[in-house]
Short mmCIF file of C-alpha atoms and ligand atoms in Angstrom, two decimals:
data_model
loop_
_atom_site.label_atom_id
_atom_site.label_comp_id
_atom_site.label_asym_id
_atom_site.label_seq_id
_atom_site.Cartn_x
_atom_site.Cartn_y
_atom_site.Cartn_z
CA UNK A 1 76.36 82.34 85.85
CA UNK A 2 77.10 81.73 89.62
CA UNK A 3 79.63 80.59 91.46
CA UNK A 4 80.13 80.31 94.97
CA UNK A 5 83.19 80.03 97.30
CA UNK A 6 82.88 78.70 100.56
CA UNK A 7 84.99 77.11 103.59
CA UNK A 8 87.41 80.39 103.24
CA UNK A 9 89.21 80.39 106.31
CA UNK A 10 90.23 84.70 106.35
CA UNK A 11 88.52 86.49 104.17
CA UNK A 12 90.45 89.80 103.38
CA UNK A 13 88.80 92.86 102.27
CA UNK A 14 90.91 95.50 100.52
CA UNK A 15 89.85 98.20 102.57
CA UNK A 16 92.84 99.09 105.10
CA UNK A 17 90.38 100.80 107.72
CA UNK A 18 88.52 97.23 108.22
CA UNK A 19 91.25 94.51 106.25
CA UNK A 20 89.22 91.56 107.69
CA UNK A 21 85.52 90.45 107.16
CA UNK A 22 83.91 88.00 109.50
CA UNK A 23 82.18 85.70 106.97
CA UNK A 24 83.40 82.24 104.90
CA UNK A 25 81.34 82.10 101.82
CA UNK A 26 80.74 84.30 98.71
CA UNK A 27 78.45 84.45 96.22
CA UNK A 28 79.48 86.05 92.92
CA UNK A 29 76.83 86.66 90.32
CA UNK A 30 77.10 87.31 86.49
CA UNK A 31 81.20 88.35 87.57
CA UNK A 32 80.12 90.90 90.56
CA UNK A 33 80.38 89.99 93.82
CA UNK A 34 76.66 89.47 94.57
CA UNK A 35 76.62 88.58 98.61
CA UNK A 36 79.45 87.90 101.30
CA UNK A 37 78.61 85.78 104.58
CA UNK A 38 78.30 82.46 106.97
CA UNK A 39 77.45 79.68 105.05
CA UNK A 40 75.66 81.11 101.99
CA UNK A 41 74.38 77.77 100.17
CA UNK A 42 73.16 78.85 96.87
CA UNK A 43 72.38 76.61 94.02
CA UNK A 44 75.20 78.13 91.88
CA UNK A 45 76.78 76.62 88.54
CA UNK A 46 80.11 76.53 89.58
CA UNK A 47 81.23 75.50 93.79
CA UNK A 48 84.76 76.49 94.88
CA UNK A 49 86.24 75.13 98.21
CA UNK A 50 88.45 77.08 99.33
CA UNK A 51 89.56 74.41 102.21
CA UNK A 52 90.16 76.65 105.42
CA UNK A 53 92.47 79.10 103.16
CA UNK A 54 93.08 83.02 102.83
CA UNK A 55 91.01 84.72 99.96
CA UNK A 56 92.12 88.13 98.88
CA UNK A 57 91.01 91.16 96.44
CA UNK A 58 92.86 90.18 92.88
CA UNK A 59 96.41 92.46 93.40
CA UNK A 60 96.52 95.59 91.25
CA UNK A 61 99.84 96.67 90.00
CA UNK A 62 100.62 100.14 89.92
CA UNK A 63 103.32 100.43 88.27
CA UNK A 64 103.76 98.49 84.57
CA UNK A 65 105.15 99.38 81.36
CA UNK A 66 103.41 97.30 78.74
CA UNK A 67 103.82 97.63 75.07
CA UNK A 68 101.17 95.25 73.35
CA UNK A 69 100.25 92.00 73.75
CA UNK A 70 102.00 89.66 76.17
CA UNK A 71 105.48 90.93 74.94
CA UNK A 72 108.26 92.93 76.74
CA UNK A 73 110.89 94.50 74.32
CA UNK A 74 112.90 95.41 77.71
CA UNK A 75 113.79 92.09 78.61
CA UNK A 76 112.64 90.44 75.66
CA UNK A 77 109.96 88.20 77.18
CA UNK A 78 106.99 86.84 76.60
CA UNK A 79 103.74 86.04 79.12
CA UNK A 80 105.32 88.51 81.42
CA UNK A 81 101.65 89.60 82.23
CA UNK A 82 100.65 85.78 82.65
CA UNK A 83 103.45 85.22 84.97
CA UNK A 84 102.23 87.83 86.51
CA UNK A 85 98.54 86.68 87.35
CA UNK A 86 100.59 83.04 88.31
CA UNK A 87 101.71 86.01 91.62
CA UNK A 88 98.04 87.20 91.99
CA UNK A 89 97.76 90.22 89.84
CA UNK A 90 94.52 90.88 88.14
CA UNK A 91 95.16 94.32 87.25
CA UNK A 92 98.07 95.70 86.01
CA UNK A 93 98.21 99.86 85.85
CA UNK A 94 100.56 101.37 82.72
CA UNK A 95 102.99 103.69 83.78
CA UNK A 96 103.79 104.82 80.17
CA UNK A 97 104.43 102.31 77.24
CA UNK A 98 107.87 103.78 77.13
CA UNK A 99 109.72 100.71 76.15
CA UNK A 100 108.07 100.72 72.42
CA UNK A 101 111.25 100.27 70.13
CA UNK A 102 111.17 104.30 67.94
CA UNK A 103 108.48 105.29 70.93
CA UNK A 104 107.95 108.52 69.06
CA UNK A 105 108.23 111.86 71.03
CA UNK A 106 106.08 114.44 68.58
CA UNK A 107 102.86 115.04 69.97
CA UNK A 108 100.34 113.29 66.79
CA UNK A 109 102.77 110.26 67.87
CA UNK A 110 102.21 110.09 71.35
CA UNK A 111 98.91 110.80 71.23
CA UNK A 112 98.71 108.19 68.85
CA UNK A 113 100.66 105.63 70.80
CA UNK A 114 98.55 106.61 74.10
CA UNK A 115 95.67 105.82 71.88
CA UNK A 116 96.10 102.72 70.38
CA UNK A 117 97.90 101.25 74.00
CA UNK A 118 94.52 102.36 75.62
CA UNK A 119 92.35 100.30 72.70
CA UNK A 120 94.46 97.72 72.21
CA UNK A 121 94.82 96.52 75.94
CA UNK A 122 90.26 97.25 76.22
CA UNK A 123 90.34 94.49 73.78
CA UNK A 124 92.93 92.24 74.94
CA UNK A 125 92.85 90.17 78.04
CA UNK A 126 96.60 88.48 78.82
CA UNK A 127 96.52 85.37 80.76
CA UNK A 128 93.06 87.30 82.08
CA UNK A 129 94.88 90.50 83.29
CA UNK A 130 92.88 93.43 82.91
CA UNK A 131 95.86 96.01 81.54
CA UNK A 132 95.16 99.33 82.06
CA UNK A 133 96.88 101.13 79.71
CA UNK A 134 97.24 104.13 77.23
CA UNK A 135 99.90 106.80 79.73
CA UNK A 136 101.14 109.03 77.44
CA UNK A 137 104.89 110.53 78.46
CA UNK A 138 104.37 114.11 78.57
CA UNK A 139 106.04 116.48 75.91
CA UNK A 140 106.73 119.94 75.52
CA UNK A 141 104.00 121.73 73.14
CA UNK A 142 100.71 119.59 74.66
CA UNK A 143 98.36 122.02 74.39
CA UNK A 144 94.89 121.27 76.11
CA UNK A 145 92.76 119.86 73.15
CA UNK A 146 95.49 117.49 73.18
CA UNK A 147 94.29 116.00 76.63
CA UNK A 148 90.54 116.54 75.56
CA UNK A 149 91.22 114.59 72.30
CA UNK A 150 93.08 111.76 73.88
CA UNK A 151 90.66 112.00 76.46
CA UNK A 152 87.35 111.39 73.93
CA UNK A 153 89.08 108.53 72.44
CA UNK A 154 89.72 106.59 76.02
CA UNK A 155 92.71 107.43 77.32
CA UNK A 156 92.46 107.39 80.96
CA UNK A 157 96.06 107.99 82.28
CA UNK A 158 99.13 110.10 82.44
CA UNK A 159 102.67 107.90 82.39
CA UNK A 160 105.13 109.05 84.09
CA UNK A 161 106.29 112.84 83.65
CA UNK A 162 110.01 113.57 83.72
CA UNK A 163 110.40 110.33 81.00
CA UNK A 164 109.80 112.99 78.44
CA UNK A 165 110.85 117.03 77.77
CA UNK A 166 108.78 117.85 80.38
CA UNK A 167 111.07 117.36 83.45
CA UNK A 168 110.81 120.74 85.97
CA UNK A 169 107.72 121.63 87.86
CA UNK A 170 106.54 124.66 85.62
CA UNK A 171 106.59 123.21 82.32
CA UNK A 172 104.22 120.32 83.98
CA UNK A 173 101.92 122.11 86.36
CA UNK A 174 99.93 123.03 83.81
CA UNK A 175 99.56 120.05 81.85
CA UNK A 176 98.66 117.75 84.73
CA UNK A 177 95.88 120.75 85.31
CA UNK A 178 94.29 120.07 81.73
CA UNK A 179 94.69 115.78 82.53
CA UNK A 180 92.95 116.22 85.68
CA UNK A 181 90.27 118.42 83.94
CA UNK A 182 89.40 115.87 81.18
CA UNK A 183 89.54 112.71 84.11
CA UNK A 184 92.89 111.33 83.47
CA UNK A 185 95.22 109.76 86.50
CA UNK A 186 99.15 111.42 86.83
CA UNK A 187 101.77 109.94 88.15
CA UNK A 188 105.40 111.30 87.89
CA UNK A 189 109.22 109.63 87.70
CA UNK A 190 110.85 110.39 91.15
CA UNK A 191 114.75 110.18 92.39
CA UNK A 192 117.07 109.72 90.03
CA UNK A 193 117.00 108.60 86.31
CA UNK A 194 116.14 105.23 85.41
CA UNK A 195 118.30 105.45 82.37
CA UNK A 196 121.42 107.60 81.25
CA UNK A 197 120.31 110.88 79.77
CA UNK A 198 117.27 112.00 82.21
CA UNK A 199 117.86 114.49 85.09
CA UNK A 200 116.70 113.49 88.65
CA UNK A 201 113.52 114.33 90.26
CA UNK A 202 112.66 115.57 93.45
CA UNK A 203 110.12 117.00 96.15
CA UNK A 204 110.08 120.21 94.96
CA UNK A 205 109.14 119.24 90.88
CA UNK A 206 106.54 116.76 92.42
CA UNK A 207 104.95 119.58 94.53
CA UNK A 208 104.97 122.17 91.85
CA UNK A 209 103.70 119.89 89.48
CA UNK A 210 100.58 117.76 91.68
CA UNK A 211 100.03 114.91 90.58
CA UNK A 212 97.72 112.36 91.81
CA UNK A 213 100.51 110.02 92.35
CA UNK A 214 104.34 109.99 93.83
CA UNK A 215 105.56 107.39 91.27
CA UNK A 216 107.99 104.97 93.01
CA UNK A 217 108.53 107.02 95.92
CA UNK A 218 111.70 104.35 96.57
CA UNK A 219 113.37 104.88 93.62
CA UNK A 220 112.96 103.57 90.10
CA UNK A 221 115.83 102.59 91.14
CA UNK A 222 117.64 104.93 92.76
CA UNK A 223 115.58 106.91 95.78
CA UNK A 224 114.49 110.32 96.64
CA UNK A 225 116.81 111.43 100.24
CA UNK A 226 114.79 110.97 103.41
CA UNK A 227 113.87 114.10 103.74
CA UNK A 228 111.93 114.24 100.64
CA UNK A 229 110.56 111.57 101.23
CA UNK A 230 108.71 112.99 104.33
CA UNK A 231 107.73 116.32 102.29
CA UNK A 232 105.55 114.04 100.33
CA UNK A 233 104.30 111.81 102.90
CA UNK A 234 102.91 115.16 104.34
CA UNK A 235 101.08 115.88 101.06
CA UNK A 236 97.30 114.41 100.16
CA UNK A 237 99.35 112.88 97.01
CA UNK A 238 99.29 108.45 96.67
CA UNK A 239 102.54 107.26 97.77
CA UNK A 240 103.50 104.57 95.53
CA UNK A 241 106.47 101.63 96.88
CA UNK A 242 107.33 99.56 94.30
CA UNK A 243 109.85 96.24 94.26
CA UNK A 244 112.44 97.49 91.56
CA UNK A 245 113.47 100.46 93.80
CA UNK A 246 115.52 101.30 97.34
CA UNK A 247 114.27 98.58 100.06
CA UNK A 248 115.72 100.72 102.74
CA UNK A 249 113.28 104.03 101.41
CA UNK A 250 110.26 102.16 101.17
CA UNK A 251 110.68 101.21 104.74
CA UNK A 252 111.05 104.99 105.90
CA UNK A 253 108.02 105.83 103.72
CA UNK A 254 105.99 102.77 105.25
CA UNK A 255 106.90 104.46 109.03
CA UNK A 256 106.51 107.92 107.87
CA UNK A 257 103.18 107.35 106.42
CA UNK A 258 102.28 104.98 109.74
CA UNK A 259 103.54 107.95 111.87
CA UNK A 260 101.52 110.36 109.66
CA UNK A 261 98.32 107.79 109.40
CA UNK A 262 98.43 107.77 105.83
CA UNK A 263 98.76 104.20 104.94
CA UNK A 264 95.59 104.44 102.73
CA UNK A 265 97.60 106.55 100.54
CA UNK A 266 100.30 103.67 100.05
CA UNK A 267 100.13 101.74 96.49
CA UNK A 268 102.44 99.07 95.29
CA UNK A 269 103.63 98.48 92.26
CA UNK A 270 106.50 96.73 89.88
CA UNK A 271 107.87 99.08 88.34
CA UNK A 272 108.64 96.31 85.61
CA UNK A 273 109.80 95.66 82.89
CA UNK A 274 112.75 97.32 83.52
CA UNK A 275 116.40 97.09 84.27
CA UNK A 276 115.53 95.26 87.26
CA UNK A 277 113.97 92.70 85.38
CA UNK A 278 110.49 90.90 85.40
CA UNK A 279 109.43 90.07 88.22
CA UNK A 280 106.25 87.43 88.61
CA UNK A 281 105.81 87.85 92.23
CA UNK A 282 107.22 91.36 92.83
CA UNK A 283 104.04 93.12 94.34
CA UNK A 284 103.70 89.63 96.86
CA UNK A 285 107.38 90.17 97.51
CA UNK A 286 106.71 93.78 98.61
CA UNK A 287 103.59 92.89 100.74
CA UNK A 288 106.29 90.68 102.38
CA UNK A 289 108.66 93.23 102.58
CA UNK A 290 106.13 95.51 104.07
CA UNK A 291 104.71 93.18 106.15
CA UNK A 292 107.58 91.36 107.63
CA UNK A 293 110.31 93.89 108.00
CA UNK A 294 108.09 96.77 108.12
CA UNK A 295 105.52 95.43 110.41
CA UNK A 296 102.09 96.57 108.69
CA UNK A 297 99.44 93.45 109.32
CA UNK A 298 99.48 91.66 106.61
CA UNK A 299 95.93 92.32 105.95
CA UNK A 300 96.23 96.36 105.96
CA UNK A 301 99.86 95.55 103.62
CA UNK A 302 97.27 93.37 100.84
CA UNK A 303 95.15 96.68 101.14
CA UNK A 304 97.94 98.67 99.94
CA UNK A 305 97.82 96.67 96.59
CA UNK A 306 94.30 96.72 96.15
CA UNK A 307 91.48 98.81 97.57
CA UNK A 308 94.58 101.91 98.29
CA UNK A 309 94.53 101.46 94.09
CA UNK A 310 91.28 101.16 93.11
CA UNK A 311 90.68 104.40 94.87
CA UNK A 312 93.49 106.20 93.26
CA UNK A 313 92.53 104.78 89.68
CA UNK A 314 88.39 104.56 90.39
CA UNK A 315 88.66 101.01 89.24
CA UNK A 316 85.35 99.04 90.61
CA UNK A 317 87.61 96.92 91.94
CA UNK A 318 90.31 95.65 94.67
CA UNK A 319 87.94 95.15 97.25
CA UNK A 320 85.83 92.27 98.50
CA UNK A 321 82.55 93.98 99.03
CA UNK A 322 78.90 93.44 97.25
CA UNK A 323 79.33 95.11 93.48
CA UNK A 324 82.39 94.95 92.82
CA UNK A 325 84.23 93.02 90.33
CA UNK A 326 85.11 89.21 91.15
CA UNK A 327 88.72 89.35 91.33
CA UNK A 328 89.78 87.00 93.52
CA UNK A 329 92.98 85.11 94.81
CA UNK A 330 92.96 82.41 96.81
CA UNK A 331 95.82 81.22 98.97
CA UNK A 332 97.70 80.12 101.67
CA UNK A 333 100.67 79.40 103.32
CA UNK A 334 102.86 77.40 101.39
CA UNK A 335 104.46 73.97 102.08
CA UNK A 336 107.25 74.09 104.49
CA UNK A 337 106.53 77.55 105.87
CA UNK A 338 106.66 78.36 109.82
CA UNK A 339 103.16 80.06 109.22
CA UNK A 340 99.73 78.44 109.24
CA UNK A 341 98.16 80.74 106.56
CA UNK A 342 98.63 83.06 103.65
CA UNK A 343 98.90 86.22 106.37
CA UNK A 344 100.93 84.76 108.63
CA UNK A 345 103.10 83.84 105.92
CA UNK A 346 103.13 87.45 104.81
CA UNK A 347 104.20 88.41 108.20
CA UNK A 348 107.11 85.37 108.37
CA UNK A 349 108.80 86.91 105.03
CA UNK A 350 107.93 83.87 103.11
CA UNK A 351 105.04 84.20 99.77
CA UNK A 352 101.93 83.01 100.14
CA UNK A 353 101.30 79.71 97.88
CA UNK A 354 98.60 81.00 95.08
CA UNK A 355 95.91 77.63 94.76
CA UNK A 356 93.73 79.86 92.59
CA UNK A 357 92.92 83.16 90.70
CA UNK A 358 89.15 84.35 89.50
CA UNK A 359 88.83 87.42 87.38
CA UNK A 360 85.32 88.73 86.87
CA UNK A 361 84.06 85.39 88.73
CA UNK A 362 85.93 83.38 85.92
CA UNK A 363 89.06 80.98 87.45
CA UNK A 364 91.89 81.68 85.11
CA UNK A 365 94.19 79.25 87.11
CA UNK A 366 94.43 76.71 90.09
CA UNK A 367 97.86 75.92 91.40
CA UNK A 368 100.08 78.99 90.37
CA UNK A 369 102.91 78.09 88.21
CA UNK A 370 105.37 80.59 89.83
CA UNK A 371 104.70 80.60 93.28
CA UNK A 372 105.46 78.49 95.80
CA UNK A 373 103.06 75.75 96.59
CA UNK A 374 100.22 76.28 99.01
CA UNK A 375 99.76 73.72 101.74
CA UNK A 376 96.25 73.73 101.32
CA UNK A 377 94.85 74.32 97.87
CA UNK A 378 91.29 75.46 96.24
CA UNK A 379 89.06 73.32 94.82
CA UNK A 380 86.42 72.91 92.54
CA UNK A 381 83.75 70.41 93.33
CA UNK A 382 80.87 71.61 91.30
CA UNK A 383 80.96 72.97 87.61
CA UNK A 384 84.17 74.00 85.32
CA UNK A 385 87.42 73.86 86.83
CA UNK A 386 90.70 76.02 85.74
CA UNK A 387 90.67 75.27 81.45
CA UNK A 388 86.81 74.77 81.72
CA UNK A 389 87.24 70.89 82.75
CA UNK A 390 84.89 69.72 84.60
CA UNK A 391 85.71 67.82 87.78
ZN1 LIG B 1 110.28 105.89 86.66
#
């Protein structure tokens, strides 16, 4: 199977060192991204015009808390993850499936839960999403055959520490030793509690306990101060920003890490469900934020939501480059804006209008459903359209 996309108007990479590639076509091949250039003209099975608009890397979300399916006990809705591709996610990164109604706390059960979340989501696709899932909350008595096991049986991730018994530095250093010795990603709760009953979090638990990740480094909701803030800028640590947390502290951490040259360590996430809500178009409404208040190029902000991830997670995805996995949004400015494209739009404050979303070279939509139109919109003039219609 081949399809190619051609006519893109900005082509942006995922790779905040070079955001933009100089080319309007793409080839992708068998759901890899076979060949990127100037009017590449292959005989493939399926042609997608993109009409003069913006194509970006799929968006990864960072910060999720799945249960199963397409079902959120938190705010008791369904097709949250569908909604969610309708913004341009493709990926969607568990932070712990913490909202499971008993979640049980023993260590069989969460290793269990971890387990099954981890299986369950490598078999189940929602609206396309590939969920990366299985974060087990961290309890006191893991012992490390407990990492190896859940390790072995594909569990890939640590949710976020502090949700559990294990809240101060000591009690986790050594447990995030043992996950990063059997391959799995940490990440930790920062600031204060996210629900009644938890103790706050801050620099110094974070630096005693290393993880790979500063979970919501803005607050899930409520933020870290300022000043710790900048102790773990200064770290090698991936600063995550997510929507459901303190605007005003992801706008520090956005000019500390500028000032410090770490933007490749910025990753954006959700942080939904939650008490905030759902939010669709929450990681496009932080590009925005980052973008137009914060000033990042648009380009180097998408980067932050998709190659910065990938890295973190080793996903083979998030960037537009030759092997990687087709995940694709295209998109543009959307009808009405002051901008003339998707970036632009970025940089105005407004959302870009999502025409179409491909996930391993496969379109799962055309016109999102939840954002805002796009001026100019995708289109497929060879092959199977969105629903595998022909055109
Ligand atoms: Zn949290």
């Amino acid at each position: 199977m081949k399809t190619l996309v051609r006519n893109i108007g900005v082509l942006v990479s995922g790779d905040i060192r070079r955001p933009l590639i100089d080319a309007d076509s793409l080839v992708v091949r068998d759901g890899v991204i076979a060949a990127i250039g100037r009017g590449l003209d292959e005989d493939a099975d399926t042609v997608i015009d993109a009409r003069g608009t913006t194509v970006l890397p799929g968006l990864i979300d960072s910060h999720v808390h799945p249960v199963f399916g397409d079902f959120t006990p938190r705010q008791r809705t369904v097709d949250f993850i569908d909604s969610a591709m309708n913004g341009g996610v493709t990926t969607a990164i568990s932070a712990g499936e913490v909202h499971l109604p008993g979640r049980p706390r023993d260590i069989v059960g969460l290793k269990a839960l971890a387990i099954v979340a981890a299986k369950a989501y490598a078999n189940f696709r929602p609206g396309g999403v590939k969920v990366e899932a299985g974060a087990p909350i961290l309890e006191l008595g893991l012992v490390e055959a407990d990492f190896a096991e859940m390790a072995a049986a594909g569990v890939k991730l640590v949710g976020e520490i502090g949700l559990g018994s294990v809240k101060t530095g000591q009690d986790a250093a050594p447990m995030v030793r043992w996950a990063k010795q059997h391959g799995m990603t940490v990440t930790i709760h920062t600031g204060g509690p996210s629900i009644a009953g938890s103790n706050p979090i801050g620099a110094d638990v974070v630096l005693e306990a290393r993880p790979h990740v500063v979970g919501h480094i803005n607050g899930g909701t409520t933020s870290m101060s300022p000043a710790e803030i900048e102790r773990l800028v200064a770290t090698d640590m991936a600063l995550e920003i997510v929507q459901c947390g303190n605007v005003r502290t992801a706008l520090h951490t956005l000019r500390t890490a500028v000032d410090a040259r770490a933007t490749e360590r910025i990753i954006i996430g959700n942080d939904a469900p939650s008490g905030t809500g759902v939010i669709p178009l929450g990681v496009l409404r932080t590009l925005s934020l980052l973008a137009a208040l914060g000033g990042l190029a648009p380009a180097e902000a998408v980067a932050c939501a998709t190659g910065n991830t990938a890295r973190v997670y080793r996903l083979n995805r998030g960037l537009v480059a030759e092997g990687r996995e087709a995940d694709l949004v295209i998109c543009d400015a959307p009808i009405g804006s002051v901008a003339g494209d998707a970036l632009a739009a970025l940089a105005a404050g407004d959302l870009p209008g999502v025409s179409m979303v491909l996930i391993d070279g496969k379109i799962t939509i055309g016109r999102s459903r939840n954002t805002p139109p796009a001026a100019r919109a995708a289109e497929v003039i060879k092959g199977a359209g969105p629903g595998g219609a022909g055109h």
